[in-house]
Coordinates of C-alpha atoms in Angstrom, one line a residue:
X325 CA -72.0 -16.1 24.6
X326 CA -73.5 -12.7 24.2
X327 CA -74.9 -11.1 20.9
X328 CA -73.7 -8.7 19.3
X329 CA -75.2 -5.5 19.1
X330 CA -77.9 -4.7 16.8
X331 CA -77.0 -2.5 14.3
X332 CA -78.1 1.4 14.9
X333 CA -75.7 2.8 11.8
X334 CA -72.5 2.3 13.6
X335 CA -74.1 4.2 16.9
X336 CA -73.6 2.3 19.5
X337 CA -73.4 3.0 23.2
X338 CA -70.3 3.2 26.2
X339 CA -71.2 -0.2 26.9
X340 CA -71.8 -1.6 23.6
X341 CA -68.5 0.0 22.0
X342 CA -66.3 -1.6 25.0
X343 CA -68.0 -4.8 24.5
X344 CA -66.7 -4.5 20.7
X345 CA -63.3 -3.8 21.4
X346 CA -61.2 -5.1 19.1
X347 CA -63.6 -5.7 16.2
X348 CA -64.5 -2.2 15.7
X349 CA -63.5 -2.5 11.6
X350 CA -65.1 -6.0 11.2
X351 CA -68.2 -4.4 12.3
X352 CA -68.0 -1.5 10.6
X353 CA -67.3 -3.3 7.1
X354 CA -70.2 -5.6 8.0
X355 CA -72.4 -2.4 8.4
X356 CA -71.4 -1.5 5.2
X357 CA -71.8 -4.8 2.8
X358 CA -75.5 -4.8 4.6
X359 CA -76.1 -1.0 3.5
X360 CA -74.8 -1.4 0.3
X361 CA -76.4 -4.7 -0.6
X362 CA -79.8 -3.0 0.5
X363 CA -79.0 -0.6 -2.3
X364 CA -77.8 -3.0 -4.5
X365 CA -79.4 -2.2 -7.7
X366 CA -79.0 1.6 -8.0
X367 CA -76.0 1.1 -6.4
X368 CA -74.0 3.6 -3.1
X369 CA -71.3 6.4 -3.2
X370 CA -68.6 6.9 -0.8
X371 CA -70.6 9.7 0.2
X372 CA -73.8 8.3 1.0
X373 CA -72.2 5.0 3.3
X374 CA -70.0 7.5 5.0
X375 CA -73.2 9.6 6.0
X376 CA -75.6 6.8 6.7
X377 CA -73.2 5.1 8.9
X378 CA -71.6 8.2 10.5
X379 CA -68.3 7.4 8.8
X380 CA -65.3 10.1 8.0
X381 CA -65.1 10.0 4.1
X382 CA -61.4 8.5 4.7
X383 CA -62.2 5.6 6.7
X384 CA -65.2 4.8 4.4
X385 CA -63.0 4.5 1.6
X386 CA -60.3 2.7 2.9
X387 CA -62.5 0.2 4.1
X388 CA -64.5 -0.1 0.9
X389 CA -61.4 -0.6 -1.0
X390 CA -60.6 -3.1 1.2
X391 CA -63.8 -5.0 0.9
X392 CA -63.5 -4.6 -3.0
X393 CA -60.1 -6.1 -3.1
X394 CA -60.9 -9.1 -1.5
X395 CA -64.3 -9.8 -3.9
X396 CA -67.2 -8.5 -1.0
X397 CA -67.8 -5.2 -3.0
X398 CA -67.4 -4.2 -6.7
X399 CA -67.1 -0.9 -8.5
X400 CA -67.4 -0.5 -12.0
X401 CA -63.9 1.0 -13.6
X402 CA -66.1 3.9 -14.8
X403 CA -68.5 4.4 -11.8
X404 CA -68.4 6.1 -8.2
X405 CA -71.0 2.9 -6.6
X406 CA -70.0 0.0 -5.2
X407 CA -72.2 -2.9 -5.2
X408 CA -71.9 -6.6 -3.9
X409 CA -69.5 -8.4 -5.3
X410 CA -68.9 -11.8 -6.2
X411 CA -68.3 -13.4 -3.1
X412 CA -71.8 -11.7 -2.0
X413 CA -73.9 -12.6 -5.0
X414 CA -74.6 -16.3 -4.1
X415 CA -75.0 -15.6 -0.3
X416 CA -78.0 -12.6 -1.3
X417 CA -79.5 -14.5 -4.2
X418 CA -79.2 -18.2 -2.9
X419 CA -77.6 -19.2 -6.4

């Protein structure tokens, strides 16, 4: 079986991106539960996923809101971050 890609912020090569056929949003959404949990604390905008992973605004958001509905990523009624969410905490803290 062959790995996956490393992860370059969603840049990935002719090759690469035809071996990922298919599973171009589950990698992407991947990419961007590792981003934000590296930022976990201060938290991340739509704005700064969508630029680090070279990301139209759109897609970025539909995604996250996708990721927050089923429990991966949170946002705060009042905020613009998303953080982990539940389903993340005890996979990231080991508790």
């Amino acid at each position: 079986m062959n790995a996956m890609p490393s992860n370059r912020n969603g840049v990935y090569s002719r090759a690469e991106e035809k071996s990922l056929a298919g599973t171009q949003s589950i990698v992407r959404a991947s990419e961007i539960i590792n981003f934000v949990a590296s930022y976990n604390v201060e938290g991340l905008r739509v704005v700064d996923i969508a630029e680090h992973l070279r990301l139209s605004r759109p897609t970025t958001h539909r995604i996250l809101q996708c990721l927050v509905a089923e429990g991966w990523l949170m946002r705060p009624p009042d905020g613009h971050r998303y953080f982990l969410g539940h389903i993340n905490h005890p996979i990231v803290t080991g508790k």
